[in-house]
Amino acid sequence: MEQIEKVIDEKKQGKPLLTNNKEGNNKKLFIESYGCQMNMNDSEIVAAILAEEGFNTTGKIEEADLVLVNTCSIREKAETTVRNRLKKYNAVKKVNPKMKVGVLGCMAERLKAKFLEEEKIVDLVVGPDAYRDLPNLVEEVEAGRDAVNVILSKEETYADVSPVRLNSNGVSAFVSITRGCDNMCTFCVVPFTRGRERSRDPKSIIEEIRSMHEQNFKEITLLGQNVDSYLWYGGGLKKDFKKASEMAQATAVDFAQLLDMCATEFPKMRFRFSTSNPQDMTLDVIHVMAKHENICKYIHLPIQSGSNQMLKAMNRLHTREEYLELVENIYKIIPEMNLSQDMIAGFCGETEEDHKDTLDLMEKVKYSFGFMFAYSERPGTLAAKKMEDDIPLEVKKRRLQEIINLQQEHSLYRAKEHVGKIQEVLIEGTSKKSENEWKGRNTQNTVVVFPKEHYKLGDFVNVKIEDCTSTTLKGTAVGYSDNN
């Protein structure tokens, strides 16, 4: 899966989720999430399931009957943070002994024994496929027993649970289309914590988007650990597709078709998707993006390293040459496309030559954005079991810094390409730097700020780009776009 996760939005980490209160509910749920957007999305599902069990959300931990932390196993930092949070919960528990504490998500699977038996810091451990079992598990806990369900499922996609949108700007939302991952990248723990890949019924996806459309959301990001390998043939695991009936195979829906369906059905909504895997990305998807104005011209296309030797060690199922050919074809079909990357500096056995290959590949692609990390070993991954983490920390840090410096040059180069153009921007909120400016994104996912004037949240506005930094475009609105 494409993580060490780029969709880790630092601003959202550990924010308690708040939903509209349901009348008659008298129990209080405090839930906070760490990690990627999939986790944030899962917390919305959990809130929806528990709302049916009498729980309303609260932002005050002291008044909670049930405290849940939705965890992430991708980065060490997330794990340390969660452990510290659990200590805080338990301090509150001394004051409010009725309060129950639970761990959800990716870390739950890996640390169930530790949390419950050895450290006794939680009452409840629930894996990513077991949220439907929460009502029973909460009952167990209320009866004074520990409760665990970390079974990974072949079927669970939560297709019929309508997530409650939390802390949302009311303009853009995320809709999960797949769960799990089949790519056994050696640095990644996700296949072990989220299970094998399965896709959601396209009907349920369209229905969820329709409900977002009715609530006036303007932009949807289709979300999966690897969206390109979306494949619906009536249910079941992606890897079992070959065993399906001829009829099921012939009527299957792949990602390009799903994207086409969404964009056609909702022409006034914008669509994005994340995350793509180069080995599964087909040019069919690019042609669908070219065909529809309302599919944003931006792809997050992680590679992790520019060296074939490293790609092989990471078990990425493509070569540097195949990746560059894909990029060349993307730029041919959609010249204005923006691409972003994930890079890992200092993976096991990485030589200076391998590192130079990464910098060279970056020069060839010139990504608009990047998510760059020094390699840190994650327990439970194939790399942790079989490879030596042999690159000294100072070497990792230096290589990472070189990657970051080069990316900043490229980001500025790409940002400058927008200057002088008029671009459609969807207003998502007030600029961080000034109360008097809106911020939004253009189709290429670059942040644009401009004076507020009479425009409002959720408007599609044409903005003339006049200036830029490496991360932000600045301009002036010249009128509404046709999309309103």
XYZ file of C-alpha atoms in Angstrom, residues 82-375:
294
model
C -1.099 6.981 21.012
C 0.708 5.416 23.979
C 1.014 8.858 25.576
C -2.681 9.520 24.952
C -3.621 6.220 26.591
C -1.712 7.279 29.707
C -3.717 10.518 29.755
C -7.018 8.645 29.364
C -6.117 6.458 32.290
C -5.369 9.480 34.455
C -8.897 10.726 33.661
C -10.217 7.240 34.405
C -9.056 7.544 38.003
C -11.436 10.502 38.353
C -14.211 8.882 36.315
C -13.935 5.103 36.910
C -17.084 4.424 34.793
C -15.214 5.533 31.665
C -14.117 2.741 29.315
C -11.129 3.066 26.980
C -10.697 1.336 23.634
C -8.147 1.140 20.847
C -9.367 0.880 17.241
C -7.631 0.411 13.932
C -4.276 -0.718 12.656
C -2.309 -0.755 15.904
C -5.058 -2.759 17.621
C -4.272 -5.812 15.534
C -0.578 -5.762 16.351
C -0.602 -4.843 20.014
C -3.762 -6.519 21.297
C -2.004 -8.750 23.846
C 0.244 -5.942 25.044
C -2.529 -3.417 25.571
C -4.965 -5.751 27.286
C -2.973 -8.372 29.154
C 0.484 -7.010 29.813
C -0.119 -3.309 30.243
C -3.833 -3.412 31.139
C -4.258 0.096 29.721
C -7.432 -0.531 27.726
C -10.756 -2.350 28.078
C -11.476 -2.825 24.408
C -9.449 -3.636 21.266
C -11.160 -3.503 17.868
C -9.509 -4.115 14.482
C -10.462 -2.243 11.273
C -12.877 -4.934 10.052
C -14.726 -5.413 13.334
C -16.471 -2.072 13.854
C -19.885 -3.662 13.293
C -19.192 -5.788 16.347
C -18.763 -2.664 18.523
C -22.255 -2.835 20.100
C -21.536 -6.375 21.414
C -18.015 -5.464 22.485
C -19.240 -2.378 24.352
C -21.803 -4.572 26.166
C -19.029 -6.979 27.182
C -16.963 -4.113 28.549
C -19.922 -2.607 30.409
C -20.397 -6.010 32.023
C -16.827 -5.772 33.296
C -15.055 -8.060 30.799
C -12.234 -7.210 28.393
C -13.346 -7.346 24.761
C -11.296 -8.004 21.637
C -12.142 -8.452 17.988
C -9.306 -8.063 15.528
C -10.452 -10.616 12.972
C -9.709 -9.450 9.431
C -12.535 -10.075 6.995
C -12.783 -11.054 3.336
C -16.084 -9.239 2.896
C -16.323 -6.185 5.161
C -16.447 -2.906 3.249
C -19.056 -1.065 5.422
C -20.960 -0.439 2.200
C -24.284 0.055 3.998
C -23.042 2.219 6.890
C -23.580 5.858 6.057
C -20.644 7.687 7.655
C -21.363 10.792 9.692
C -19.221 13.609 8.339
C -17.149 14.980 11.153
C -15.176 18.202 11.525
C -15.724 18.661 7.817
C -15.498 21.975 6.014
C -18.850 21.027 4.441
C -17.282 21.345 0.985
C -15.037 18.316 0.448
C -15.456 14.760 1.734
C -13.808 11.353 1.435
C -15.560 8.183 0.269
C -13.835 4.821 0.751
C -14.042 2.517 -2.272
C -11.722 -0.314 -1.204
C -10.358 -1.772 2.015
C -7.147 -3.682 2.615
C -4.194 -4.156 0.289
C -2.657 -7.042 -1.651
C 0.702 -5.406 -2.337
C 3.278 -6.847 -0.007
C 5.673 -3.891 0.003
C 8.400 -4.963 2.391
C 8.399 -1.678 4.366
C 4.636 -1.632 4.959
C 2.494 -3.186 7.663
C -0.915 -2.509 6.090
C -1.648 -5.917 4.495
C -1.186 -7.388 7.991
C -3.316 -4.802 9.815
C -6.067 -4.157 7.265
C -6.189 -7.509 5.501
C -6.551 -8.472 1.861
C -8.032 -6.167 -0.722
C -11.747 -6.016 -1.430
C -13.875 -3.450 -3.216
C -17.204 -1.836 -2.430
C -20.312 -2.238 -4.552
C -20.346 0.694 -7.025
C -24.076 1.230 -6.294
C -23.339 1.908 -2.626
C -20.517 4.291 -3.618
C -22.812 6.261 -5.967
C -25.514 6.347 -3.241
C -23.054 7.725 -0.682
C -21.910 10.391 -3.164
C -25.560 11.230 -3.901
C -26.196 11.834 -0.211
C -23.095 14.091 -0.096
C -24.402 15.927 -3.182
C -27.760 16.490 -1.472
C -25.921 17.947 1.525
C -24.205 20.352 -0.886
C -20.700 18.881 -0.796
C -18.768 20.009 -3.881
C -15.766 17.705 -4.009
C -15.300 14.003 -3.321
C -12.019 12.130 -2.938
C -12.340 8.404 -3.673
C -10.164 6.687 -1.139
C -8.370 3.358 -0.992
C -4.962 2.019 -0.019
C -4.639 1.428 -3.758
C -7.563 2.847 -5.748
C -6.319 1.690 -9.156
C -6.861 -1.918 -8.290
C -10.565 -1.342 -7.479
C -12.519 -4.264 -8.939
C -16.144 -5.089 -8.207
C -17.435 -8.404 -9.510
C -20.207 -9.056 -7.004
C -18.162 -9.082 -3.794
C -15.206 -10.989 -2.379
C -11.458 -10.589 -2.446
C -9.655 -9.107 -5.425
C -7.343 -12.135 -5.535
C -10.332 -14.486 -6.020
C -11.496 -12.701 -9.203
C -10.027 -15.443 -11.397
C -12.351 -17.980 -9.722
C -15.494 -15.906 -10.427
C -18.033 -17.002 -13.059
C -17.604 -15.828 -16.654
C -20.670 -13.631 -16.244
C -19.272 -12.012 -13.078
C -15.932 -11.385 -14.796
C -17.579 -9.950 -17.925
C -19.731 -7.485 -15.939
C -17.039 -6.450 -13.458
C -16.417 -2.750 -12.799
C -12.809 -1.533 -12.644
C -11.471 1.801 -11.367
C -11.585 3.608 -14.737
C -15.255 2.612 -15.112
C -16.112 3.622 -11.540
C -14.461 7.015 -12.033
C -16.365 7.495 -15.288
C -19.667 6.585 -13.565
C -19.074 9.076 -10.724
C -18.033 11.968 -12.993
C -20.942 11.365 -15.396
C -23.570 11.026 -12.656
C -22.480 14.205 -10.820
C -21.159 16.659 -13.430
C -21.152 19.617 -11.003
C -19.039 17.835 -8.377
C -15.269 17.625 -8.476
C -13.575 14.232 -8.089
C -10.132 13.358 -6.808
C -8.679 9.985 -5.780
C -5.918 8.658 -3.572
C -3.758 6.607 -3.532
C -2.543 5.256 -6.871
C -0.089 2.424 -7.295
C 2.103 2.703 -10.409
C 1.942 -1.021 -11.156
C -1.888 -0.966 -11.265
C -2.418 2.426 -12.898
C -3.813 1.976 -16.399
C -3.975 4.533 -19.191
C -7.760 3.884 -19.238
C -7.889 5.909 -16.016
C -5.924 8.759 -17.621
C -8.258 8.775 -20.640
C -11.289 8.996 -18.311
C -9.598 11.912 -16.504
C -9.007 13.641 -19.857
C -12.637 13.119 -20.881
C -14.173 14.765 -17.780
C -13.602 18.376 -16.789
C -14.735 17.548 -13.234
C -12.027 14.944 -12.533
C -9.093 16.842 -11.057
C -5.846 16.764 -12.996
C -3.709 15.497 -10.160
C -2.372 12.050 -9.288
C -0.469 10.995 -6.234
C 1.875 8.420 -7.774
C 4.265 7.110 -5.110
C 7.464 5.430 -6.189
C 9.488 5.318 -2.899
C 12.849 5.121 -4.727
C 14.291 5.825 -8.163
C 16.588 2.796 -8.015
C 15.641 -0.582 -9.504
C 17.652 -2.332 -6.827
C 15.668 -0.591 -4.082
C 12.315 -1.067 -5.867
C 13.064 -4.786 -5.950
C 14.062 -4.852 -2.267
C 10.825 -3.015 -1.427
C 8.848 -5.515 -3.534
C 7.415 -2.734 -5.696
C 6.137 -4.608 -8.722
C 7.453 -2.218 -11.375
C 10.814 -0.906 -12.534
C 12.111 2.639 -12.786
C 11.810 2.408 -16.601
C 8.160 1.272 -16.461
C 7.371 4.105 -14.051
C 9.002 6.732 -16.280
C 7.161 5.371 -19.320
C 3.864 5.651 -17.410
C 4.688 9.262 -16.418
C 5.590 10.126 -20.012
C 2.243 8.718 -21.215
C 0.337 10.627 -18.521
C 1.959 13.924 -19.548
C 1.245 13.116 -23.215
C -2.477 12.570 -22.597
C -2.887 15.395 -20.023
C 0.006 17.875 -20.338
C -1.253 20.002 -17.404
C -1.287 17.023 -14.991
C 0.339 17.516 -11.571
C 2.024 14.511 -9.989
C 3.199 14.004 -6.421
C 5.502 11.411 -4.898
C 6.346 9.414 -1.781
C 10.061 8.796 -1.222
C 11.854 6.769 1.408
C 15.463 7.768 2.076
C 17.868 5.183 3.465
C 15.956 1.922 2.943
C 17.864 -1.275 3.819
C 21.002 -1.615 1.684
C 20.595 1.728 -0.137
C 23.899 2.842 -1.718
C 24.911 6.369 -2.775
C 24.306 5.204 -6.355
C 20.715 4.182 -5.467
C 20.174 7.573 -3.830
C 21.493 9.356 -6.961
C 19.009 7.319 -9.032
C 16.200 8.763 -6.883
C 17.400 12.347 -7.416
C 17.784 11.650 -11.136
C 14.241 10.272 -11.409
C 12.917 13.359 -9.582
C 14.711 15.577 -12.133
C 13.022 13.679 -14.956
C 9.486 13.836 -13.484
C 9.591 17.209 -11.648
C 6.826 16.435 -9.142
C 4.602 19.243 -7.884
C 4.569 17.974 -4.297
C 6.270 15.281 -2.290
C 5.952 13.284 0.931
C 9.423 12.305 2.002
C 10.613 10.199 4.917
C 13.739 8.635 6.315
C 13.193 4.881 6.556
